[in-house]
XYZ file of C-alpha atoms in Angstrom:
721
model
C -96.931 -26.669 73.252
C -99.784 -24.825 74.974
C -99.340 -21.092 75.647
C -99.231 -21.647 79.413
C -96.508 -24.280 79.002
C -94.588 -22.129 76.573
C -94.661 -19.220 78.938
C -93.526 -21.463 81.824
C -90.721 -23.094 79.721
C -89.543 -19.679 78.508
C -89.383 -18.336 82.123
C -87.508 -21.458 83.259
C -85.074 -20.984 80.285
C -84.386 -17.307 81.209
C -83.965 -18.200 84.869
C -81.569 -21.003 83.958
C -83.896 -23.781 85.315
C -85.081 -25.430 82.048
C -84.639 -29.166 82.225
C -85.757 -30.123 78.705
C -84.426 -27.466 76.311
C -85.260 -29.548 73.243
C -88.985 -29.229 74.034
C -88.732 -25.465 73.740
C -85.825 -24.588 71.426
C -85.047 -25.583 67.875
C -87.633 -26.500 65.158
C -91.055 -27.536 66.176
C -93.204 -27.996 63.124
C -92.946 -24.781 61.357
C -91.850 -22.883 64.374
C -88.237 -22.087 65.311
C -87.083 -20.881 68.659
C -83.630 -19.870 69.747
C -82.242 -18.291 72.797
C -79.712 -15.513 71.963
C -79.631 -12.936 74.850
C -78.124 -9.651 73.789
C -78.602 -10.300 70.082
C -79.839 -7.300 67.988
C -81.359 -9.525 65.259
C -81.645 -13.215 64.282
C -82.411 -14.318 60.788
C -82.811 -17.700 59.220
C -80.609 -18.683 56.306
C -80.815 -21.577 53.947
C -78.738 -24.628 55.052
C -76.027 -23.698 52.677
C -76.010 -20.056 53.906
C -76.638 -18.729 50.347
C -79.973 -16.963 50.969
C -82.185 -15.545 53.782
C -85.322 -17.633 54.377
C -86.946 -15.794 57.299
C -86.585 -13.409 60.323
C -87.183 -14.305 63.949
C -88.924 -11.922 66.292
C -87.673 -11.168 69.788
C -90.173 -12.643 72.144
C -88.437 -11.023 75.095
C -85.440 -11.788 77.472
C -83.334 -13.174 74.666
C -85.837 -15.644 73.248
C -86.392 -15.337 69.527
C -89.254 -17.109 67.617
C -90.317 -17.283 64.048
C -91.611 -19.431 61.138
C -89.595 -21.849 58.998
C -90.916 -21.289 55.467
C -92.760 -24.204 53.873
C -90.483 -26.510 51.883
C -87.453 -25.621 54.036
C -86.399 -28.599 56.157
C -83.091 -27.112 57.632
C -81.641 -23.776 58.323
C -78.774 -21.722 59.737
C -78.971 -18.970 62.259
C -77.610 -15.598 61.339
C -77.082 -13.565 64.524
C -76.188 -9.869 64.633
C -74.590 -8.699 67.923
C -74.042 -5.176 69.129
C -70.960 -3.506 67.630
C -71.504 -5.004 64.225
C -70.365 -8.557 64.980
C -72.140 -11.300 63.042
C -72.356 -15.010 63.595
C -73.566 -17.728 61.343
C -74.169 -21.162 62.982
C -76.245 -24.250 62.951
C -78.839 -24.584 65.674
C -77.709 -27.200 68.172
C -81.298 -27.874 69.073
C -82.045 -28.871 65.472
C -79.474 -31.743 65.728
C -79.975 -35.315 66.951
C -78.682 -37.593 69.648
C -75.016 -37.648 70.701
C -74.866 -41.153 72.253
C -76.175 -44.352 70.945
C -78.239 -46.911 72.922
C -75.211 -49.166 73.242
C -73.179 -46.297 74.699
C -75.918 -45.790 77.334
C -76.258 -49.526 78.078
C -72.628 -50.145 78.508
C -72.192 -47.014 80.742
C -75.070 -48.040 82.900
C -73.580 -51.425 83.366
C -70.199 -49.933 84.143
C -68.685 -51.685 81.080
C -67.982 -48.751 78.719
C -64.239 -49.330 78.357
C -63.722 -46.616 75.758
C -65.464 -43.901 77.805
C -63.187 -41.137 76.749
C -63.943 -41.843 73.130
C -67.652 -41.123 73.577
C -68.196 -39.014 76.678
C -66.510 -35.787 77.687
C -65.819 -33.455 74.794
C -65.465 -35.189 71.318
C -64.577 -33.119 68.261
C -66.235 -34.387 65.110
C -69.277 -33.877 62.880
C -73.017 -34.425 63.168
C -75.076 -34.526 60.085
C -72.066 -33.031 58.168
C -71.784 -30.255 60.748
C -68.405 -29.723 62.506
C -68.420 -29.158 66.229
C -67.973 -30.858 69.598
C -70.250 -33.473 71.158
C -70.485 -33.187 74.974
C -71.730 -35.845 77.320
C -71.651 -35.958 81.096
C -73.149 -38.114 83.840
C -75.183 -36.152 86.307
C -78.346 -38.218 87.050
C -79.642 -36.092 89.933
C -79.120 -32.662 88.322
C -82.024 -30.486 87.422
C -80.159 -28.867 84.589
C -76.795 -29.278 82.998
C -75.275 -26.755 80.477
C -71.883 -26.696 78.723
C -70.267 -23.276 79.135
C -67.150 -21.621 77.769
C -65.877 -18.631 75.945
C -67.995 -19.663 72.975
C -71.155 -18.674 74.906
C -69.812 -16.104 77.376
C -69.952 -18.764 80.099
C -73.778 -18.290 80.237
C -75.386 -21.497 81.300
C -78.656 -20.557 79.680
C -77.342 -20.627 76.186
C -76.414 -24.384 75.828
C -78.529 -26.396 78.126
C -78.128 -30.100 77.530
C -80.505 -32.888 76.821
C -81.069 -35.506 79.518
C -80.919 -39.214 78.528
C -83.024 -40.433 81.511
C -82.133 -44.122 80.995
C -78.785 -43.572 82.793
C -78.732 -39.898 83.756
C -76.393 -38.701 81.035
C -76.714 -35.147 79.662
C -75.533 -34.496 76.076
C -75.336 -31.736 73.533
C -73.598 -31.073 70.118
C -72.321 -27.576 69.903
C -71.623 -26.554 66.168
C -68.568 -24.685 65.010
C -66.231 -25.092 67.930
C -63.304 -27.395 68.076
C -60.130 -28.454 69.824
C -58.518 -25.920 72.208
C -61.895 -24.596 73.561
C -62.030 -24.258 77.335
C -65.217 -25.395 78.874
C -66.920 -26.593 82.092
C -70.424 -27.824 83.008
C -72.828 -25.470 84.796
C -75.094 -27.642 86.827
C -78.173 -26.948 88.816
C -78.013 -29.630 91.472
C -80.527 -31.815 92.968
C -81.413 -29.257 95.627
C -81.258 -26.266 93.300
C -77.576 -25.255 94.083
C -75.596 -23.753 91.175
C -72.348 -25.716 90.513
C -69.521 -25.083 87.969
C -67.670 -28.340 87.298
C -64.726 -29.480 85.238
C -65.363 -32.449 83.004
C -64.684 -35.747 84.729
C -63.772 -37.335 81.349
C -61.786 -34.464 79.941
C -58.799 -35.468 77.921
C -57.009 -32.110 78.385
C -57.215 -29.365 80.951
C -55.930 -25.764 81.574
C -52.760 -25.607 83.427
C -53.214 -25.317 87.083
C -54.054 -23.134 89.111
C -56.738 -22.680 86.276
C -59.382 -25.408 86.419
C -61.088 -25.488 83.079
C -61.356 -28.524 80.853
C -60.018 -28.175 77.286
C -61.392 -29.860 74.178
C -58.689 -32.177 72.960
C -58.146 -33.340 69.422
C -59.091 -36.890 68.565
C -55.946 -38.921 69.466
C -53.808 -39.486 66.387
C -50.339 -40.205 67.737
C -47.499 -41.259 65.356
C -46.061 -44.333 67.131
C -42.674 -45.805 66.327
C -42.540 -48.320 69.044
C -43.828 -51.532 67.384
C -40.719 -53.523 68.280
C -41.165 -52.564 71.952
C -44.868 -53.406 72.011
C -44.155 -56.879 70.343
C -41.559 -57.719 72.972
C -43.086 -56.056 76.011
C -44.700 -59.182 77.528
C -41.378 -60.927 77.628
C -39.696 -57.898 79.230
C -42.091 -57.771 82.057
C -42.496 -61.337 83.051
C -41.637 -62.547 86.519
C -38.384 -64.046 85.148
C -37.277 -60.836 83.414
C -34.957 -58.206 85.053
C -37.102 -55.192 86.044
C -35.370 -52.168 87.576
C -37.488 -49.092 87.998
C -36.476 -45.502 88.365
C -39.216 -43.592 90.129
C -39.631 -39.974 88.956
C -41.547 -36.955 89.954
C -41.670 -35.264 86.469
C -41.819 -31.747 87.992
C -38.676 -31.927 90.058
C -36.246 -34.286 88.457
C -34.708 -31.382 86.695
C -35.610 -27.666 86.891
C -33.545 -26.118 84.115
C -34.189 -22.518 85.073
C -34.032 -23.046 88.876
C -36.695 -23.358 91.581
C -40.148 -22.843 90.349
C -39.283 -23.789 86.761
C -40.320 -27.039 85.307
C -39.138 -29.324 82.496
C -41.708 -30.466 79.891
C -42.285 -33.733 78.123
C -39.925 -32.824 75.308
C -37.268 -31.835 77.657
C -37.696 -35.153 79.615
C -37.430 -37.064 76.364
C -34.116 -35.339 75.630
C -32.668 -35.517 79.176
C -34.353 -38.137 81.294
C -34.628 -40.957 78.657
C -30.909 -41.200 77.869
C -29.973 -40.711 81.562
C -32.088 -43.738 82.617
C -30.896 -45.802 79.640
C -27.278 -44.933 80.489
C -27.822 -46.153 84.040
C -29.258 -49.422 82.835
C -32.887 -49.084 84.387
C -35.445 -51.052 82.505
C -38.392 -48.828 83.417
C -39.443 -45.295 84.562
C -42.194 -44.990 86.979
C -43.897 -41.586 86.990
C -45.617 -40.400 90.027
C -49.221 -39.451 89.046
C -49.340 -37.195 85.945
C -53.054 -37.195 85.701
C -54.176 -33.585 86.171
C -54.285 -32.498 89.791
C -55.067 -29.093 91.206
C -52.527 -28.984 94.071
C -48.939 -29.555 93.027
C -47.954 -30.280 96.647
C -49.903 -33.513 96.428
C -47.246 -34.804 93.963
C -50.195 -35.979 91.764
C -51.728 -38.279 94.402
C -54.896 -36.075 94.595
C -55.975 -36.227 90.907
C -59.206 -34.836 89.536
C -58.882 -35.516 85.793
C -58.385 -39.255 85.392
C -58.085 -39.128 81.601
C -55.931 -35.924 81.117
C -52.129 -35.798 81.328
C -51.213 -32.635 83.430
C -50.831 -29.577 81.292
C -47.946 -28.552 83.568
C -45.759 -30.694 81.231
C -47.335 -30.139 77.731
C -50.005 -31.544 75.588
C -51.296 -35.218 75.451
C -49.522 -35.518 72.140
C -46.259 -34.472 73.685
C -46.799 -36.960 76.486
C -47.353 -39.643 73.887
C -44.148 -38.589 72.221
C -42.316 -39.012 75.617
C -43.632 -42.518 75.946
C -42.527 -43.321 72.353
C -38.977 -41.999 73.082
C -38.801 -44.264 76.128
C -39.888 -47.287 74.068
C -37.341 -46.564 71.374
C -34.640 -46.746 74.011
C -35.993 -50.069 75.461
C -37.489 -48.324 78.531
C -40.869 -49.170 79.814
C -43.235 -46.636 81.429
C -45.255 -47.314 84.560
C -47.781 -44.743 85.764
C -48.830 -44.239 89.391
C -52.660 -44.379 89.295
C -54.999 -43.431 92.119
C -58.455 -45.062 92.251
C -58.657 -44.903 96.114
C -59.623 -41.365 96.716
C -60.025 -37.742 95.116
C -59.773 -34.252 96.550
C -62.856 -32.225 97.538
C -62.099 -29.173 95.256
C -65.342 -27.357 94.306
C -64.728 -27.653 90.514
C -64.098 -31.441 90.826
C -66.017 -34.746 91.446
C -67.323 -33.930 94.944
C -71.076 -33.495 95.151
C -70.862 -33.478 91.343
C -74.616 -33.132 90.674
C -75.545 -31.751 93.953
C -75.454 -35.293 95.497
C -72.743 -37.706 96.662
C -72.417 -39.121 93.095
C -68.787 -40.350 93.010
C -68.245 -40.628 96.662
C -69.952 -42.327 99.571
C -72.550 -40.265 101.316
C -71.610 -41.543 104.809
C -68.324 -40.002 105.891
C -67.460 -43.279 107.690
C -67.165 -44.692 104.187
C -66.650 -41.662 102.012
C -64.132 -39.470 103.815
C -60.409 -40.352 104.095
C -59.105 -38.920 107.380
C -55.410 -39.346 106.561
C -55.456 -37.309 103.341
C -58.564 -35.016 103.749
C -60.076 -36.605 100.595
C -63.103 -38.382 99.464
C -63.320 -42.101 98.739
C -64.845 -43.404 95.449
C -68.088 -45.361 95.812
C -66.960 -48.526 94.073
C -70.325 -50.122 94.748
C -71.749 -47.957 91.927
C -71.260 -49.642 88.655
C -70.910 -46.199 86.765
C -68.034 -45.163 89.210
C -66.185 -48.458 89.038
C -66.605 -48.431 85.212
C -65.326 -44.928 85.038
C -62.105 -45.840 86.888
C -61.506 -48.987 84.884
C -62.064 -47.002 81.625
C -59.379 -44.537 82.976
C -56.949 -47.347 83.486
C -57.452 -48.650 80.027
C -57.199 -45.205 78.486
C -53.595 -44.865 79.726
C -52.698 -48.374 78.776
C -54.381 -48.493 75.336
C -54.159 -44.893 74.097
C -50.756 -44.051 75.459
C -49.025 -47.418 75.225
C -48.272 -47.348 78.962
C -46.694 -50.529 80.116
C -47.954 -50.754 83.710
C -49.987 -49.126 86.355
C -48.718 -48.961 89.967
C -52.063 -48.751 91.859
C -51.695 -46.423 94.882
C -53.020 -46.997 98.322
C -54.419 -50.494 97.798
C -54.430 -51.252 101.539
C -56.633 -48.355 102.190
C -59.146 -49.807 99.644
C -59.176 -53.254 101.097
C -60.118 -52.525 104.618
C -63.178 -50.579 105.704
C -61.396 -49.911 108.973
C -58.122 -48.643 107.399
C -56.761 -45.833 109.657
C -60.094 -45.685 111.546
C -60.866 -46.115 115.192
C -63.770 -48.275 116.502
C -67.020 -46.658 115.684
C -65.558 -44.692 112.800
C -66.167 -47.346 110.080
C -69.050 -49.328 108.635
C -68.769 -53.114 108.540
C -69.483 -55.027 105.337
C -72.701 -57.000 104.770
C -71.196 -59.968 106.631
C -70.051 -57.765 109.650
C -66.343 -57.919 108.582
C -63.701 -55.316 107.892
C -62.985 -56.292 104.273
C -64.116 -53.786 101.609
C -65.935 -56.297 99.359
C -66.774 -53.679 96.784
C -63.153 -52.679 96.452
C -62.028 -56.269 96.189
C -64.546 -56.854 93.329
C -63.295 -53.701 91.761
C -59.624 -54.669 91.853
C -60.253 -58.139 90.529
C -62.299 -56.806 87.638
C -59.664 -54.220 86.878
C -56.789 -56.734 86.756
C -58.900 -59.277 84.817
C -59.929 -56.743 82.170
C -56.439 -55.264 81.866
C -55.047 -58.678 81.263
C -57.680 -59.410 78.637
C -57.400 -56.141 76.714
C -53.710 -55.135 77.226
C -51.546 -58.273 76.792
C -48.113 -57.744 78.345
C -49.102 -54.753 80.527
C -48.598 -55.131 84.217
C -50.382 -53.854 87.393
C -48.446 -53.324 90.613
C -50.112 -52.986 94.088
C -48.914 -50.712 96.695
C -50.123 -52.799 99.405
C -48.683 -53.025 102.968
C -50.655 -55.660 104.755
C -50.716 -59.508 104.736
C -53.759 -59.684 102.465
C -53.308 -63.116 100.772
C -52.921 -63.608 97.010
C -52.492 -59.960 95.923
C -50.432 -61.203 93.006
C -52.303 -64.419 92.611
C -54.594 -64.854 89.569
C -58.161 -63.901 89.998
C -59.338 -67.410 88.894
C -57.349 -68.747 91.849
C -58.981 -66.441 94.298
C -56.344 -63.704 94.172
C -56.627 -60.090 93.341
C -54.792 -60.548 90.045
C -51.980 -57.984 90.243
C -48.813 -58.777 88.407
C -46.642 -57.553 91.304
C -46.844 -56.237 94.849
C -44.560 -53.682 96.531
C -42.664 -55.477 99.391
C -43.268 -52.874 102.083
C -42.166 -55.431 104.785
C -38.643 -55.789 103.231
C -38.323 -52.026 102.845
C -39.394 -51.260 106.451
C -37.259 -54.083 108.095
C -34.103 -53.559 105.946
C -34.163 -49.768 106.296
C -34.617 -50.171 110.093
C -31.497 -52.408 110.151
C -29.250 -50.165 108.164
C -30.293 -47.106 110.167
C -28.886 -48.815 113.346
C -25.316 -48.186 114.540
C -23.252 -51.264 113.367
C -22.512 -52.035 117.097
C -26.237 -52.800 117.547
C -26.875 -54.754 114.369
C -25.981 -58.083 115.715
C -29.109 -58.033 117.907
C -31.340 -57.233 114.957
C -29.958 -59.758 112.381
C -33.459 -60.959 111.687
C -34.455 -57.596 110.115
C -32.355 -58.539 107.065
C -33.293 -62.210 106.903
C -37.044 -62.190 107.679
C -38.018 -61.098 104.179
C -36.701 -64.433 102.796
C -39.240 -66.336 104.907
C -42.083 -64.893 102.653
C -40.188 -63.746 99.559
C -42.060 -66.132 97.269
C -45.584 -65.839 98.668
C -46.132 -62.954 96.177
C -44.388 -61.580 93.145
C -42.598 -58.647 94.741
C -41.112 -55.378 93.864
C -38.543 -54.009 96.382
C -39.239 -50.271 96.732
C -37.020 -47.494 97.933
C -39.632 -45.009 96.931
C -40.314 -41.327 97.450
C -42.212 -42.173 100.613
C -38.997 -42.981 102.421
C -37.279 -39.665 101.722
C -39.965 -37.147 102.703
C -41.800 -35.741 105.754
C -38.744 -35.599 108.015
C -37.548 -39.101 107.236
C -34.320 -37.639 105.655
C -32.596 -38.985 102.529
C -31.358 -42.590 101.988
C -27.835 -41.363 102.711
C -29.024 -39.399 105.689
C -30.459 -42.518 107.249
C -27.148 -44.205 107.355
C -25.160 -43.795 110.723
C -21.608 -42.622 111.201
C -19.386 -40.157 109.289
C -19.771 -39.387 105.541
C -17.547 -42.323 104.483
C -19.411 -44.816 106.550
C -22.782 -43.421 105.324
C -21.810 -43.804 101.693
C -20.222 -47.236 102.270
C -23.339 -48.480 104.070
C -25.550 -47.131 101.245
C -23.499 -48.820 98.576
C -23.679 -52.122 100.502
C -27.374 -51.751 101.052
C -28.160 -51.077 97.404
C -26.055 -54.114 96.478
C -28.109 -56.223 98.933
C -31.315 -54.905 97.367
C -30.145 -55.758 93.783
C -29.136 -59.315 94.856
C -32.257 -59.915 96.893
C -35.159 -61.717 95.038
C -37.635 -59.264 93.734
C -37.876 -56.471 91.134
C -36.140 -53.202 91.981
C -37.409 -49.652 92.453
C -35.262 -46.570 93.371
C -36.475 -43.084 93.658
C -34.608 -40.306 91.766
C -31.736 -38.876 93.771
C -31.014 -42.152 95.597
C -28.343 -42.905 92.876
C -26.556 -39.640 93.712
C -26.438 -40.110 97.479
C -28.645 -37.072 97.913
C -27.887 -35.419 101.302
C -31.147 -33.932 102.007
C -34.647 -35.351 101.794
C -36.632 -34.741 98.598
C -38.429 -31.366 97.966
C -40.772 -31.220 95.103
C -39.949 -27.450 94.767
C -36.276 -28.144 93.900
C -34.446 -30.472 91.560
C -32.500 -33.365 92.748
C -28.905 -32.623 93.872
C -27.056 -32.855 90.563
C -24.139 -30.809 91.863
C -23.152 -33.760 94.080
C -21.772 -35.458 90.947
C -18.891 -33.037 91.150
C -17.691 -35.075 94.134
C -16.018 -38.437 93.225
C -17.732 -40.403 96.002
C -21.101 -39.444 94.755
C -20.288 -39.979 91.161
C -18.991 -43.392 92.343
C -22.292 -44.287 93.930
C -24.087 -43.331 90.676
C -21.619 -45.567 88.795
C -22.325 -48.337 91.182
C -26.158 -48.201 90.509
C -25.410 -48.458 86.856
C -23.188 -51.467 87.355
C -25.770 -53.157 89.530
C -28.346 -52.679 86.826
C -26.054 -54.080 84.200
C -25.136 -57.168 86.249
C -28.859 -57.687 87.176
C -29.732 -57.662 83.456
C -26.842 -59.754 82.160
C -26.558 -62.339 84.931
C -29.456 -64.801 84.515
C -29.074 -66.027 88.080
C -29.982 -62.610 89.444
C -33.449 -62.529 87.746
C -34.453 -65.747 85.945
C -35.906 -67.421 89.132
C -36.809 -64.161 90.860
C -40.183 -65.481 91.955
C -39.167 -69.047 92.695
C -37.755 -70.381 95.969
C -35.364 -72.692 94.156
C -33.539 -69.643 92.808
C -32.252 -68.845 96.257
C -30.080 -70.511 98.807
C -28.644 -69.340 102.069
C -24.868 -69.665 102.443
C -24.517 -67.669 105.631
C -27.702 -66.570 107.297
C -26.932 -66.777 110.997
C -23.683 -64.952 111.437
C -25.177 -62.261 113.649
C -21.897 -61.683 115.533
C -20.179 -60.455 112.467
C -23.317 -58.998 110.749
C -22.440 -60.982 107.646
C -25.029 -62.244 105.192
C -24.369 -64.540 102.226
C -26.647 -66.279 99.770
C -26.619 -67.909 96.363
C -28.760 -66.815 93.446
C -29.409 -69.492 90.799
C -30.856 -69.486 87.303
C -31.844 -72.228 84.985
C -29.581 -75.131 84.103
C -26.377 -73.839 82.703
C -26.639 -70.448 84.211
C -23.610 -69.831 86.426
C -24.717 -69.065 90.013
C -23.953 -65.864 91.743
C -22.836 -65.828 95.321
C -23.573 -62.582 97.276
C -21.904 -61.627 100.564
C -22.181 -58.462 102.596
C -20.306 -57.275 105.778
C -22.510 -54.755 107.549
C -19.819 -53.731 110.070
C -16.862 -51.323 109.709
C -14.597 -54.121 110.698
C -12.908 -55.820 107.630
C -12.334 -59.615 107.513
C -9.134 -60.713 105.853
C -9.974 -64.422 105.580
C -13.677 -64.940 106.094
C -14.513 -68.598 105.413
C -17.432 -68.412 102.931
C -19.233 -71.691 102.068
C -19.782 -72.115 98.373
C -21.632 -74.845 96.417
C -18.689 -75.789 94.225
C -14.963 -75.969 94.314
C -13.115 -73.769 91.817
C -12.682 -70.267 90.785
C -15.329 -67.615 91.720
C -14.778 -64.349 89.899
C -15.404 -61.116 91.785
C -17.980 -59.367 89.513
C -18.635 -56.597 91.977
C -17.038 -55.094 95.119
C -18.842 -52.024 96.581
C -15.640 -51.057 98.271
C -13.850 -50.564 94.973
C -12.147 -47.216 94.535
C -14.186 -46.433 91.418
C -17.219 -46.455 93.731
C -15.507 -44.247 96.350
C -14.432 -47.145 98.573
C -11.162 -48.119 100.277
C -10.286 -50.506 97.474
C -9.862 -53.659 99.614
C -10.845 -56.900 97.833
C -9.853 -60.298 96.461
C -7.834 -59.219 93.438
C -10.562 -60.232 91.075
C -11.367 -63.773 92.290
C -11.451 -66.270 95.145
C -10.672 -69.938 95.006
C -12.990 -72.422 96.642
C -11.582 -75.772 97.897
C -12.596 -78.754 99.938
C -15.763 -80.809 100.306
C -17.905 -79.067 101.127
C -16.240 -76.233 99.288
C -15.430 -72.935 100.922
C -13.190 -69.932 100.201
C -11.135 -67.551 102.294
C -12.546 -64.207 101.362
C -11.444 -60.639 102.055
C -14.642 -58.884 103.198
C -14.083 -55.182 103.174
C -15.766 -52.974 105.737
C -19.482 -52.043 105.141
C -19.270 -53.584 101.727
C -20.775 -56.317 99.485
C -19.308 -58.722 97.008
C -20.847 -60.582 94.103
C -18.979 -63.668 92.907
C -19.791 -65.811 89.774
C -18.752 -69.397 89.607
C -16.475 -70.304 86.779
C -15.863 -74.010 86.247
C -12.298 -75.253 86.232
C -11.010 -76.462 82.883
């Protein structure tokens, strides 16, 4: 290096603008240079630290230079700091490359599926030296440094090497390890100084702190081999799937408002509760780290890190393991549609629109004040798919519920004319998102057998749950938002008006098998002024509870998998607040404890009666018995399983007027046992019913049934001897 170039590089280093630190620092022939601002002395030690081999001279402004003695090929730095502190360390600029050519190639193509094993912060060894390897994508940055307590958050001390092939910066920092807090200090494309959290961090500080944390290499002790071997069968379209949706921070607050339960507490309290109620799965609202708790996790910034609010990644893995031991699957809400614009996050990451679109017509989400991922960039799409695989493969997650799919599919989603950019064909379909979703589902199916993906999708986009090879998007299931909207609208009406809106309960059966559906009564229906499920029901408290019981029975009998948000099983009186726990005190009232008992019994019937789930996604598993009795607001249908499975007849009376001898058509003469009556006293009802069974006679067969007010019955056929 010429004197002029040396002087220029030294000045750039001191100013924090040096792009290529390896050209200046470290060993160069017989010369050693190191930047240690504030040091009182810097010596060279032999590689084993046993003897001094030279002293460096202070060149000025923290840059120390000296000569490596002939015959010495490696060395340690011995640094003396003011106050008598001493430090012995390897020189990071004497070490080699962090990433291999295959890593760079796969990343550039958007196909590095184990991104979090190579990028971010990786504890390990290089040339026998313990430390942490850092790697981050910032192709338009002028300089990137890793900063933390280990270097006094001084971006000049550990500037990183640029791998120009794909714009990745890397550095191995010796003698630090798991638990270190760090960020990246970036000089952006236009010279702006940025301080960013690691997009691929596997652990973070607890909000409101925003630092990334070096996590240990994952080494979880799993005991769920039996679950993993049987998972595929448990999640097929012909299996019973009943999901309990949970916001981890507010299911239970053991010390009152503001407190929070952790993963260990949830393992001890939530898991047995869900098992006792008979749910097959827990769906967690997003637990990827997110800066704003009020977003409920739907504005995540760390797509690879479980939120530090609830404990460590190891403790989260322990929670999943505890669920699997109890036969409960775990579904995570996962958000690839958008991200918040917090300064420490992905926005303008390297001083340019790297993860987001530059044009706000494509890159800004007006509804949520967030930024939209640029899925046309292979690196961004690959980053997100690697995140999905990280949860499924590393944490044994059983499924991902993909949030806001509708917003991804349409370029004009929630936009007025002139506020969106058409695709290359002039249409409104977001071709890049479609390609991303297909790739996601194809790769998940290939790499994670038995895992499921579930789309929150509210439009009539065809083939959401059809296989990719058949032109579909490839999801395992789709939320049935139409069923939710129509049926809730119906039960919110006063019974006197329901006769004129009968179709709101029957229309879902017109399209029930066009997709593989999940019926969702999710958190979205009990927030933002919508009231609780119970609060939606008209009438006095008795009628509200009776209507809710009948409605839940209708949901469990209707084709499709089930999802209920926490608190719905208690008959929560007020809408959900993330600052408080659900209304556990209601269980002191018999009528609310009865509702909880009903949900448990519905789950048990759903799981044990093959007719209620075996042909869930097939039209020949359903048959109307009474679909047009609008005058009485009565609905009745038959659920059928395979040959030999006894059919289940379901009938519901959605008026407060009981029927003493309602003539119910049935497919066979004989005895039909009353498996469930939502008006039973044990559920808080008036205890009207059929004394355990009805007798069907005639050809065609029918039975005179007692239909209690605002109540549902399930009847199982028993052949006469």
